[in-house]
């Protein structure tokens, strides 16, 4: 199904309301030690032209040889996208001139890609979800990089990226807002990271998006689209779409027409600008690469890769909901990053009763841990509180050894000083008070000191929470709130 069109997604123009139509082509660098057609390294950050083979530099007589690991990664990605895997695909030459494309053509796939139609289920912040159709995934080689700031009147060429394997993942035009587009790329990147087929690092250029945007009045045919090339952050994707849609609406409402063209997004100005007229497929003069045979593999090859797939985010989310009783929202937050899900499952593994305390653990991971990590700007891999330490704190709550308030104090100590939570509780006298006689005295004193509020509680029992808070405050949070609640009900005659 296509993304739902909400009234909030429509843009109000001078002549009425307009709807965005968005499709995205994601270029994801394949996780592989070697390039697509050579043995040169794919490591990031090498000196210019230090990771270049004779094949990458297009020296005469050099022939490409397919890297089987890149094929495996493309098939695994297709399986993760619930897509059709084509047992036979063809590599084509896509002919165009660019200074950092030494061959004068790019080896890509055109009519016969390695992966066909699939889909991605995308979750939105409001709890709803929609499906984005995947049209195809094909393998291709990356170009090099032109450097224009190295010399006053010359450009330099770095071919380290030349020949690096890319998966181009082409969506259908199923998105209708910048929010949906951002959510789609975020979800796609998460799936790739779970699979281990691309690290999704947009700062290094390992995942880039070409965003196709057009506008139409609701119910009308698709308009002419413009393609915004090489957008390298989720935030910029949203900004580029918003600007481009309004630019097109302005032109159409002034009586003009949209030229199909390629544009670039300038993040400093927050606007898109024309790059070149949009090429059609025939402009590239595609033809099968004569140096490469058609790529063929068996169904058993695909089945073996499918058997080895990890649990993907949608599957993990459903398991968290079904087995642990998590809310869809909490489950979505926890599976949104592979590292977050792994941390949470490590906490579960350390609990005495994971089934009983899974929801409590989710609350602690999302609210206390993630909240503190975000505040301090620390990654989950560098968290001062380990999964085993957090599990120990949650177990102490479950056992009744400490209250929720004491647990927050204990979390703070572990965050700043480290240590075994159980040892810290004993060494610092943080155990919850279980002596009912001592609790009764505190309750009696507070009830006696507040006769007016005691009378109000008898009329409005929900006000008992005020008394519970006062008792907890007077005891330094060391009493069991449930025991206090029951005792207050008895003392107040509720």
Short mmCIF file of C-alpha atoms in Angstrom, two decimals:
data_model
loop_
_atom_site.label_atom_id
_atom_site.label_comp_id
_atom_site.label_asym_id
_atom_site.label_seq_id
_atom_site.Cartn_x
_atom_site.Cartn_y
_atom_site.Cartn_z
CA UNK A 1 0.00 0.00 0.00
CA UNK A 2 1.13 3.54 -0.61
CA UNK A 3 1.86 5.98 2.18
CA UNK A 4 -1.33 7.52 3.57
CA UNK A 5 -2.02 11.08 2.49
CA UNK A 6 -2.92 13.12 5.56
CA UNK A 7 -4.27 16.66 5.42
CA UNK A 8 -1.14 17.74 7.31
CA UNK A 9 0.98 16.43 4.41
CA UNK A 10 -0.64 18.77 1.90
CA UNK A 11 1.04 22.09 1.19
CA UNK A 12 -1.18 25.15 0.91
CA UNK A 13 -0.39 27.25 -2.12
CA UNK A 14 -1.94 30.38 -3.58
CA UNK A 15 -4.23 28.35 -5.86
CA UNK A 16 -5.06 25.43 -3.56
CA UNK A 17 -3.45 22.44 -1.88
CA UNK A 18 -0.53 20.48 -3.31
CA UNK A 19 0.79 17.01 -2.65
CA UNK A 20 4.44 15.91 -2.74
CA UNK A 21 5.39 12.70 -4.52
CA UNK A 22 8.76 11.34 -3.40
CA UNK A 23 10.92 8.44 -4.50
CA UNK A 24 14.45 7.78 -3.29
CA UNK A 25 17.49 6.04 -4.76
CA UNK A 26 19.88 5.05 -1.99
CA UNK A 27 23.50 4.28 -2.82
CA UNK A 28 24.85 2.02 -0.08
CA UNK A 29 28.52 1.00 -0.01
CA UNK A 30 28.78 -2.77 0.29
CA UNK A 31 30.59 -4.05 3.38
CA UNK A 32 33.54 -5.82 1.78
CA UNK A 33 37.31 -5.69 2.21
CA UNK A 34 37.86 -5.51 -1.56
CA UNK A 35 36.26 -3.61 -4.44
CA UNK A 36 33.58 -4.95 -6.78
CA UNK A 37 35.89 -5.97 -9.63
CA UNK A 38 39.39 -5.83 -8.10
CA UNK A 39 41.29 -6.81 -4.97
CA UNK A 40 42.09 -3.21 -3.97
CA UNK A 41 41.26 -2.19 -0.40
CA UNK A 42 38.03 -0.38 0.48
CA UNK A 43 39.42 1.02 3.76
CA UNK A 44 38.42 4.62 4.48
CA UNK A 45 40.96 7.39 4.97
CA UNK A 46 43.95 6.19 2.99
CA UNK A 47 46.32 8.60 1.26
CA UNK A 48 44.98 9.70 -2.14
CA UNK A 49 45.35 7.02 -4.81
CA UNK A 50 46.81 4.50 -2.35
CA UNK A 51 43.95 1.97 -2.73
CA UNK A 52 43.94 1.68 -6.50
CA UNK A 53 44.56 -1.36 -8.67
CA UNK A 54 45.31 -1.34 -12.39
CA UNK A 55 41.66 -2.32 -12.97
CA UNK A 56 40.38 0.67 -10.94
CA UNK A 57 42.66 3.00 -12.88
CA UNK A 58 41.39 1.55 -16.21
CA UNK A 59 44.82 0.62 -17.49
CA UNK A 60 44.72 -0.94 -20.98
CA UNK A 61 44.06 -4.67 -21.08
CA UNK A 62 42.90 -4.91 -17.45
CA UNK A 63 39.77 -7.05 -17.03
CA UNK A 64 37.24 -6.91 -14.17
CA UNK A 65 36.68 -10.00 -12.00
CA UNK A 66 33.52 -10.14 -9.87
CA UNK A 67 33.95 -10.16 -6.08
CA UNK A 68 31.73 -12.99 -4.80
CA UNK A 69 31.41 -11.43 -1.34
CA UNK A 70 29.74 -8.36 -2.87
CA UNK A 71 27.26 -10.65 -4.63
CA UNK A 72 26.50 -12.37 -1.31
CA UNK A 73 25.93 -9.04 0.40
CA UNK A 74 23.56 -7.85 -2.34
CA UNK A 75 21.52 -11.06 -2.14
CA UNK A 76 21.39 -10.87 1.68
CA UNK A 77 20.17 -7.29 1.40
CA UNK A 78 17.49 -8.31 -1.09
CA UNK A 79 16.31 -11.04 1.28
CA UNK A 80 16.20 -8.51 4.13
CA UNK A 81 13.96 -6.30 1.96
CA UNK A 82 11.56 -9.20 1.25
CA UNK A 83 12.53 -8.84 -2.39
CA UNK A 84 12.68 -11.18 -5.35
CA UNK A 85 16.18 -12.48 -5.99
CA UNK A 86 17.02 -12.85 -9.68
CA UNK A 87 19.14 -15.93 -10.28
CA UNK A 88 20.43 -14.37 -13.50
CA UNK A 89 21.47 -10.74 -13.85
CA UNK A 90 23.60 -8.76 -16.30
CA UNK A 91 26.27 -6.10 -15.87
CA UNK A 92 26.03 -3.17 -18.27
CA UNK A 93 28.23 -0.28 -19.22
CA UNK A 94 26.67 3.09 -18.39
CA UNK A 95 28.55 5.51 -20.61
CA UNK A 96 29.27 9.07 -19.53
CA UNK A 97 32.32 11.27 -19.10
CA UNK A 98 33.47 12.54 -15.74
CA UNK A 99 37.07 13.32 -14.72
CA UNK A 100 37.08 10.81 -11.82
CA UNK A 101 35.63 7.99 -13.95
CA UNK A 102 38.78 6.68 -15.61
CA UNK A 103 37.08 4.06 -17.80
CA UNK A 104 34.70 6.57 -19.36
CA UNK A 105 31.82 4.34 -18.26
CA UNK A 106 30.43 2.89 -15.05
CA UNK A 107 29.82 -0.85 -14.71
CA UNK A 108 26.25 -1.06 -13.44
CA UNK A 109 23.07 -3.10 -14.03
CA UNK A 110 20.18 -1.79 -16.10
CA UNK A 111 17.45 -4.08 -17.40
CA UNK A 112 18.45 -7.20 -15.44
CA UNK A 113 19.32 -6.31 -11.82
CA UNK A 114 20.37 -8.81 -9.17
CA UNK A 115 17.34 -7.99 -6.95
CA UNK A 116 13.77 -7.22 -8.02
CA UNK A 117 10.69 -5.94 -6.22
CA UNK A 118 10.53 -5.82 -2.42
CA UNK A 119 9.21 -3.62 0.39
CA UNK A 120 10.10 -1.80 3.59
CA UNK A 121 7.64 -1.31 6.46
CA UNK A 122 8.27 2.16 7.88
CA UNK A 123 7.29 3.26 11.40
CA UNK A 124 6.40 6.89 12.09
CA UNK A 125 6.70 8.85 15.32
CA UNK A 126 2.91 8.88 15.84
CA UNK A 127 2.81 5.07 16.03
CA UNK A 128 1.45 4.52 12.52
CA UNK A 129 3.31 2.67 9.78
CA UNK A 130 3.22 2.43 6.00
CA UNK A 131 4.89 0.40 3.27
CA UNK A 132 7.39 1.72 0.72
CA UNK A 133 7.77 -0.49 -2.34
CA UNK A 134 11.27 -1.35 -3.51
CA UNK A 135 11.52 -1.38 -7.29
CA UNK A 136 14.98 -2.93 -7.60
CA UNK A 137 18.46 -3.28 -6.12
CA UNK A 138 21.43 -3.46 -8.44
CA UNK A 139 25.19 -3.61 -8.00
CA UNK A 140 27.47 -0.98 -9.52
CA UNK A 141 30.93 0.47 -9.04
CA UNK A 142 31.52 3.87 -7.47
CA UNK A 143 33.47 6.66 -9.18
CA UNK A 144 36.52 8.40 -7.74
CA UNK A 145 36.57 11.85 -6.21
CA UNK A 146 37.50 15.22 -7.66
CA UNK A 147 39.37 17.55 -5.29
CA UNK A 148 39.09 21.21 -6.20
CA UNK A 149 40.82 22.80 -3.19
CA UNK A 150 44.31 21.34 -3.58
CA UNK A 151 45.65 23.75 -6.21
CA UNK A 152 44.83 27.26 -7.39
CA UNK A 153 44.16 26.42 -11.04
CA UNK A 154 43.95 22.61 -11.21
CA UNK A 155 41.72 19.88 -9.84
CA UNK A 156 43.16 16.68 -8.35
CA UNK A 157 41.70 13.20 -8.72
CA UNK A 158 41.62 10.58 -5.95
CA UNK A 159 40.68 7.11 -7.23
CA UNK A 160 40.52 5.38 -3.85
CA UNK A 161 36.73 5.07 -4.19
CA UNK A 162 36.88 4.11 -7.84
CA UNK A 163 35.48 0.60 -8.20
CA UNK A 164 34.09 0.37 -4.66
CA UNK A 165 30.92 -1.75 -4.69
CA UNK A 166 27.62 0.08 -4.29
CA UNK A 167 24.08 -1.23 -3.96
CA UNK A 168 21.63 1.16 -5.57
CA UNK A 169 18.28 0.60 -3.85
CA UNK A 170 15.46 2.24 -5.80
CA UNK A 171 12.13 2.90 -4.09
CA UNK A 172 8.77 3.45 -5.69
CA UNK A 173 7.33 6.99 -5.45
CA UNK A 174 5.33 5.99 -2.36
CA UNK A 175 6.25 8.81 0.05
CA UNK A 176 4.14 11.93 0.50
CA UNK A 177 6.04 14.03 3.05
CA UNK A 178 9.56 14.85 4.15
CA UNK A 179 8.80 13.09 7.45
CA UNK A 180 7.98 9.87 5.59
CA UNK A 181 11.12 10.17 3.46
CA UNK A 182 13.34 10.65 6.51
CA UNK A 183 11.69 7.72 8.26
CA UNK A 184 12.14 5.50 5.19
CA UNK A 185 15.87 6.19 4.84
CA UNK A 186 16.30 5.73 8.60
CA UNK A 187 14.55 2.35 8.50
CA UNK A 188 16.44 1.23 5.40
CA UNK A 189 19.75 2.16 7.03
CA UNK A 190 18.75 0.21 10.16
CA UNK A 191 18.01 -2.91 8.08
CA UNK A 192 21.37 -2.64 6.29
CA UNK A 193 23.18 -2.33 9.62
CA UNK A 194 21.38 -5.34 11.10
CA UNK A 195 22.34 -7.36 8.02
CA UNK A 196 25.92 -6.08 8.13
CA UNK A 197 25.81 -5.32 4.40
CA UNK A 198 26.50 -1.56 4.77
CA UNK A 199 27.61 0.42 7.82
CA UNK A 200 25.28 3.32 6.87
CA UNK A 201 27.90 5.96 7.72
CA UNK A 202 26.61 8.99 5.84
CA UNK A 203 29.45 11.26 7.00
CA UNK A 204 31.96 9.06 5.16
CA UNK A 205 29.72 8.87 2.09
CA UNK A 206 29.00 5.18 2.64
CA UNK A 207 25.27 5.84 2.28
CA UNK A 208 23.96 8.60 0.04
CA UNK A 209 20.52 9.42 -1.31
CA UNK A 210 19.28 10.76 -4.62
CA UNK A 211 15.84 12.19 -3.87
CA UNK A 212 13.22 12.51 -6.62
CA UNK A 213 10.57 15.15 -5.88
CA UNK A 214 7.50 16.23 -7.81
CA UNK A 215 4.25 17.94 -6.82
CA UNK A 216 0.66 17.61 -7.97
CA UNK A 217 -2.77 18.69 -6.86
CA UNK A 218 -4.51 15.79 -5.07
CA UNK A 219 -5.93 13.25 -7.51
CA UNK A 220 -3.97 14.56 -10.49
CA UNK A 221 -1.36 12.51 -12.42
CA UNK A 222 2.26 12.62 -11.29
CA UNK A 223 4.08 15.84 -12.12
CA UNK A 224 7.55 16.31 -13.61
CA UNK A 225 10.18 15.29 -11.09
CA UNK A 226 13.54 16.75 -10.21
CA UNK A 227 16.33 14.64 -8.75
CA UNK A 228 18.39 16.03 -5.85
CA UNK A 229 21.76 14.26 -5.99
CA UNK A 230 24.01 12.90 -3.24
CA UNK A 231 22.23 14.08 -0.10
CA UNK A 232 24.34 12.82 2.79
CA UNK A 233 22.26 13.23 5.95
CA UNK A 234 18.75 12.37 7.09
CA UNK A 235 18.16 15.98 8.17
CA UNK A 236 19.30 17.36 4.82
CA UNK A 237 16.94 14.95 3.02
CA UNK A 238 14.01 16.54 4.84
CA UNK A 239 15.21 20.09 4.21
CA UNK A 240 15.88 19.45 0.53
CA UNK A 241 12.42 17.97 -0.03
CA UNK A 242 10.64 20.85 1.72
CA UNK A 243 12.53 23.48 -0.28
CA UNK A 244 12.21 21.70 -3.62
CA UNK A 245 8.46 21.07 -3.27
CA UNK A 246 7.78 24.72 -2.50
CA UNK A 247 10.05 25.83 -5.36
CA UNK A 248 8.08 23.72 -7.82
CA UNK A 249 4.72 24.89 -6.46
CA UNK A 250 5.81 28.51 -6.88
CA UNK A 251 6.76 27.91 -10.53
CA UNK A 252 3.52 26.08 -11.34
CA UNK A 253 1.32 28.67 -9.64
CA UNK A 254 3.06 31.40 -11.64
CA UNK A 255 2.03 29.59 -14.83
CA UNK A 256 5.42 28.02 -15.52
CA UNK A 257 6.44 24.40 -16.02
CA UNK A 258 8.95 22.17 -14.26
CA UNK A 259 12.07 21.16 -16.17
CA UNK A 260 13.18 17.61 -15.46
CA UNK A 261 16.67 18.17 -14.12
CA UNK A 262 19.30 17.10 -11.64
CA UNK A 263 19.80 19.46 -8.71
CA UNK A 264 22.14 19.77 -5.73
CA UNK A 265 21.20 20.71 -2.17
CA UNK A 266 23.18 23.48 -0.49
CA UNK A 267 22.88 22.84 3.28
CA UNK A 268 24.37 26.25 4.16
CA UNK A 269 21.65 28.10 2.24
CA UNK A 270 18.96 25.44 2.73
CA UNK A 271 18.10 25.42 -0.96
CA UNK A 272 18.50 23.35 -4.11
CA UNK A 273 20.17 24.60 -7.29
CA UNK A 274 20.26 23.32 -10.84
CA UNK A 275 23.13 21.01 -11.76
CA UNK A 276 22.26 19.70 -15.24
CA UNK A 277 19.28 18.59 -17.28
CA UNK A 278 18.14 15.12 -16.27
CA UNK A 279 19.49 12.41 -18.52
CA UNK A 280 17.29 9.63 -19.82
CA UNK A 281 18.41 6.01 -19.96
CA UNK A 282 19.17 6.24 -23.69
CA UNK A 283 21.57 9.11 -23.03
CA UNK A 284 23.86 6.67 -21.23
CA UNK A 285 23.93 4.21 -24.17
CA UNK A 286 23.67 1.18 -21.92
CA UNK A 287 24.90 -2.12 -23.32
CA UNK A 288 25.98 -5.42 -21.69
CA UNK A 289 29.61 -5.29 -20.54
CA UNK A 290 31.53 -7.57 -22.94
CA UNK A 291 34.18 -8.27 -20.28
CA UNK A 292 31.69 -9.80 -17.83
CA UNK A 293 29.53 -12.88 -18.31
CA UNK A 294 25.93 -12.77 -17.02
CA UNK A 295 25.90 -13.32 -13.25
CA UNK A 296 24.20 -16.64 -12.48
CA UNK A 297 23.78 -18.56 -9.23
CA UNK A 298 21.50 -21.30 -7.90
CA UNK A 299 18.48 -21.20 -5.63
CA UNK A 300 20.44 -23.28 -3.11
CA UNK A 301 23.00 -20.42 -2.95
CA UNK A 302 20.15 -18.02 -2.07
CA UNK A 303 18.57 -20.44 0.41
CA UNK A 304 21.87 -20.89 2.26
CA UNK A 305 22.22 -17.10 2.62
CA UNK A 306 18.62 -16.81 3.82
CA UNK A 307 19.24 -19.42 6.53
CA UNK A 308 22.13 -17.32 7.84
CA UNK A 309 20.22 -14.03 8.09
CA UNK A 310 20.08 -12.40 11.55
CA UNK A 311 16.82 -11.47 13.25
CA UNK A 312 15.80 -8.21 11.58
CA UNK A 313 14.24 -5.18 13.34
CA UNK A 314 10.60 -5.94 12.47
CA UNK A 315 10.97 -9.53 13.70
CA UNK A 316 12.73 -8.41 16.87
CA UNK A 317 10.06 -5.79 17.51
CA UNK A 318 7.26 -8.35 17.28
CA UNK A 319 9.13 -10.72 19.61
CA UNK A 320 9.61 -7.98 22.21
CA UNK A 321 5.90 -7.18 22.08
CA UNK A 322 4.68 -10.80 22.14
CA UNK A 323 7.14 -12.29 24.64
CA UNK A 324 7.84 -9.37 26.97
CA UNK A 325 4.65 -7.30 26.73
CA UNK A 326 6.42 -4.16 25.52
CA UNK A 327 4.38 -1.40 23.93
CA UNK A 328 4.85 -0.99 20.16
CA UNK A 329 6.47 2.38 20.83
CA UNK A 330 9.04 1.02 23.30
CA UNK A 331 9.80 -1.93 21.04
CA UNK A 332 10.29 0.39 18.06
CA UNK A 333 12.71 2.61 20.01
CA UNK A 334 14.75 -0.38 21.19
CA UNK A 335 15.14 -1.98 17.75
CA UNK A 336 15.82 1.29 15.90
CA UNK A 337 19.56 0.75 16.22
CA UNK A 338 21.28 -2.63 16.28
CA UNK A 339 23.49 -1.54 19.21
CA UNK A 340 20.45 -0.46 21.26
CA UNK A 341 18.69 -3.77 20.73
CA UNK A 342 21.85 -5.69 21.62
CA UNK A 343 22.28 -3.69 24.84
CA UNK A 344 18.68 -4.29 25.88
CA UNK A 345 18.98 -8.02 25.21
CA UNK A 346 22.18 -8.11 27.26
CA UNK A 347 20.26 -6.52 30.13
CA UNK A 348 17.56 -9.19 29.76
CA UNK A 349 20.21 -11.92 29.83
CA UNK A 350 21.45 -10.61 33.18
CA UNK A 351 18.02 -10.48 34.88
CA UNK A 352 16.85 -13.13 37.31
CA UNK A 353 13.38 -13.05 35.70
CA UNK A 354 13.50 -11.47 32.26
CA UNK A 355 9.90 -12.32 31.38
CA UNK A 356 8.60 -10.59 34.53
CA UNK A 357 10.94 -7.59 34.42
CA UNK A 358 11.29 -7.09 30.65
CA UNK A 359 9.01 -4.04 30.65
CA UNK A 360 10.81 -2.53 33.65
CA UNK A 361 14.12 -3.08 31.87
CA UNK A 362 12.78 -1.38 28.72
CA UNK A 363 11.75 1.67 30.77
CA UNK A 364 15.17 1.89 32.37
CA UNK A 365 17.06 1.48 29.09
CA UNK A 366 14.91 4.00 27.19
CA UNK A 367 14.25 6.63 29.85
CA UNK A 368 17.18 6.53 32.26
CA UNK A 369 20.04 5.19 30.16
CA UNK A 370 19.22 6.62 26.70
CA UNK A 371 18.17 9.90 28.29
CA UNK A 372 21.49 10.23 30.09
CA UNK A 373 23.52 9.11 27.07
CA UNK A 374 21.81 11.73 24.88
CA UNK A 375 22.32 14.43 27.49
CA UNK A 376 26.02 13.64 27.83
CA UNK A 377 26.57 13.00 24.11
CA UNK A 378 27.88 9.49 24.78
CA UNK A 379 27.35 6.50 22.47
CA UNK A 380 25.79 3.34 23.85
CA UNK A 381 29.03 1.46 23.17
CA UNK A 382 30.79 3.86 25.60
CA UNK A 383 28.06 3.79 28.27
CA UNK A 384 29.53 4.12 31.80
CA UNK A 385 26.73 1.81 33.02
CA UNK A 386 27.08 -1.68 31.57
CA UNK A 387 24.21 -4.02 30.74
CA UNK A 388 25.11 -6.28 33.69
CA UNK A 389 25.17 -3.33 36.10
CA UNK A 390 21.77 -2.12 34.91
CA UNK A 391 20.38 -5.67 35.21
CA UNK A 392 21.63 -5.80 38.82
CA UNK A 393 19.84 -2.52 39.64
CA UNK A 394 16.59 -3.83 38.13
CA UNK A 395 16.92 -7.12 40.05
CA UNK A 396 17.39 -5.17 43.30
CA UNK A 397 14.12 -3.37 42.61
CA UNK A 398 12.34 -6.64 41.80
CA UNK A 399 13.58 -8.24 45.01
CA UNK A 400 12.31 -5.31 47.07
CA UNK A 401 15.85 -4.58 48.27
CA UNK A 402 15.65 -0.98 46.99
CA UNK A 403 12.84 1.33 45.94
CA UNK A 404 12.53 3.03 42.57
CA UNK A 405 13.81 6.29 44.06
CA UNK A 406 16.85 4.64 45.60
CA UNK A 407 17.45 2.87 42.28
CA UNK A 408 17.81 6.25 40.55
CA UNK A 409 20.33 7.35 43.17
CA UNK A 410 22.17 4.05 42.71
CA UNK A 411 22.18 4.52 38.91
CA UNK A 412 23.81 7.93 39.40
CA UNK A 413 26.53 6.43 41.61
CA UNK A 414 27.25 3.65 39.11
CA UNK A 415 27.32 6.18 36.24
CA UNK A 416 29.83 8.47 37.96
CA UNK A 417 31.87 6.04 40.09
CA UNK A 418 31.25 2.55 38.73
CA UNK A 419 31.10 -0.50 40.97
CA UNK A 420 28.89 -3.50 41.70
CA UNK A 421 25.35 -2.26 42.48
CA UNK A 422 24.79 -4.95 45.14
CA UNK A 423 28.02 -4.09 46.93
CA UNK A 424 27.20 -0.37 46.77
CA UNK A 425 23.75 -0.91 48.31
CA UNK A 426 25.22 -2.72 51.31
CA UNK A 427 28.22 -0.43 51.73
CA UNK A 428 26.14 2.76 51.64
CA UNK A 429 23.12 1.60 53.60
CA UNK A 430 20.73 1.98 50.70
CA UNK A 431 18.48 -0.99 51.52
CA UNK A 432 14.75 -0.36 51.59
CA UNK A 433 13.22 -0.19 55.10
CA UNK A 434 11.15 -3.32 55.76
CA UNK A 435 10.51 -2.76 59.47
CA UNK A 436 6.75 -2.12 59.49
CA UNK A 437 6.94 -0.65 62.97
CA UNK A 438 9.27 2.12 61.79
CA UNK A 439 7.08 2.75 58.74
CA UNK A 440 3.93 2.92 60.90
CA UNK A 441 5.44 5.62 63.09
CA UNK A 442 6.29 7.79 60.06
CA UNK A 443 2.77 7.29 58.64
CA UNK A 444 1.08 8.10 61.97
CA UNK A 445 3.15 11.25 62.44
CA UNK A 446 2.33 12.59 58.96
CA UNK A 447 -1.42 11.77 59.21
CA UNK A 448 -1.58 13.44 62.66
CA UNK A 449 0.19 16.54 61.34
CA UNK A 450 -2.24 16.95 58.42
CA UNK A 451 -5.81 16.39 59.71
CA UNK A 452 -7.36 18.65 57.04
CA UNK A 453 -5.78 16.65 54.19
CA UNK A 454 -6.75 13.39 55.93
CA UNK A 455 -10.38 14.52 55.86
CA UNK A 456 -10.11 15.45 52.16
CA UNK A 457 -8.66 12.04 51.29
CA UNK A 458 -11.69 10.31 52.81
CA UNK A 459 -13.83 12.26 50.31
CA UNK A 460 -11.36 11.95 47.42
CA UNK A 461 -9.36 8.71 47.83
CA UNK A 462 -7.16 9.56 44.82
CA UNK A 463 -5.48 12.22 46.97
CA UNK A 464 -3.74 9.48 48.94
CA UNK A 465 -0.80 9.94 46.59
CA UNK A 466 0.09 13.15 48.44
CA UNK A 467 0.49 11.20 51.69
CA UNK A 468 2.54 8.49 49.96
CA UNK A 469 4.87 11.18 48.65
CA UNK A 470 5.29 12.74 52.08
CA UNK A 471 6.12 9.40 53.69
CA UNK A 472 8.63 8.59 50.95
CA UNK A 473 10.22 12.01 51.40
CA UNK A 474 10.42 11.65 55.19
CA UNK A 475 12.07 8.23 54.88
CA UNK A 476 14.55 9.28 52.23
CA UNK A 477 12.85 6.99 49.71
CA UNK A 478 13.84 3.91 51.69
CA UNK A 479 10.38 2.50 52.26
CA UNK A 480 8.30 0.35 49.95
CA UNK A 481 5.69 2.58 48.28
CA UNK A 482 3.18 -0.29 48.02
CA UNK A 483 3.50 -1.05 51.74
CA UNK A 484 3.06 2.66 52.52
CA UNK A 485 -0.03 2.82 50.33
CA UNK A 486 -1.68 -0.14 52.08
CA UNK A 487 -0.82 1.20 55.53
CA UNK A 488 -2.23 4.64 54.70
CA UNK A 489 -5.48 3.11 53.48
CA UNK A 490 -5.85 1.40 56.85
CA UNK A 491 -4.99 4.52 58.86
CA UNK A 492 -7.32 6.74 56.81
CA UNK A 493 -10.19 4.24 56.76
CA UNK A 494 -10.29 3.83 52.98
#
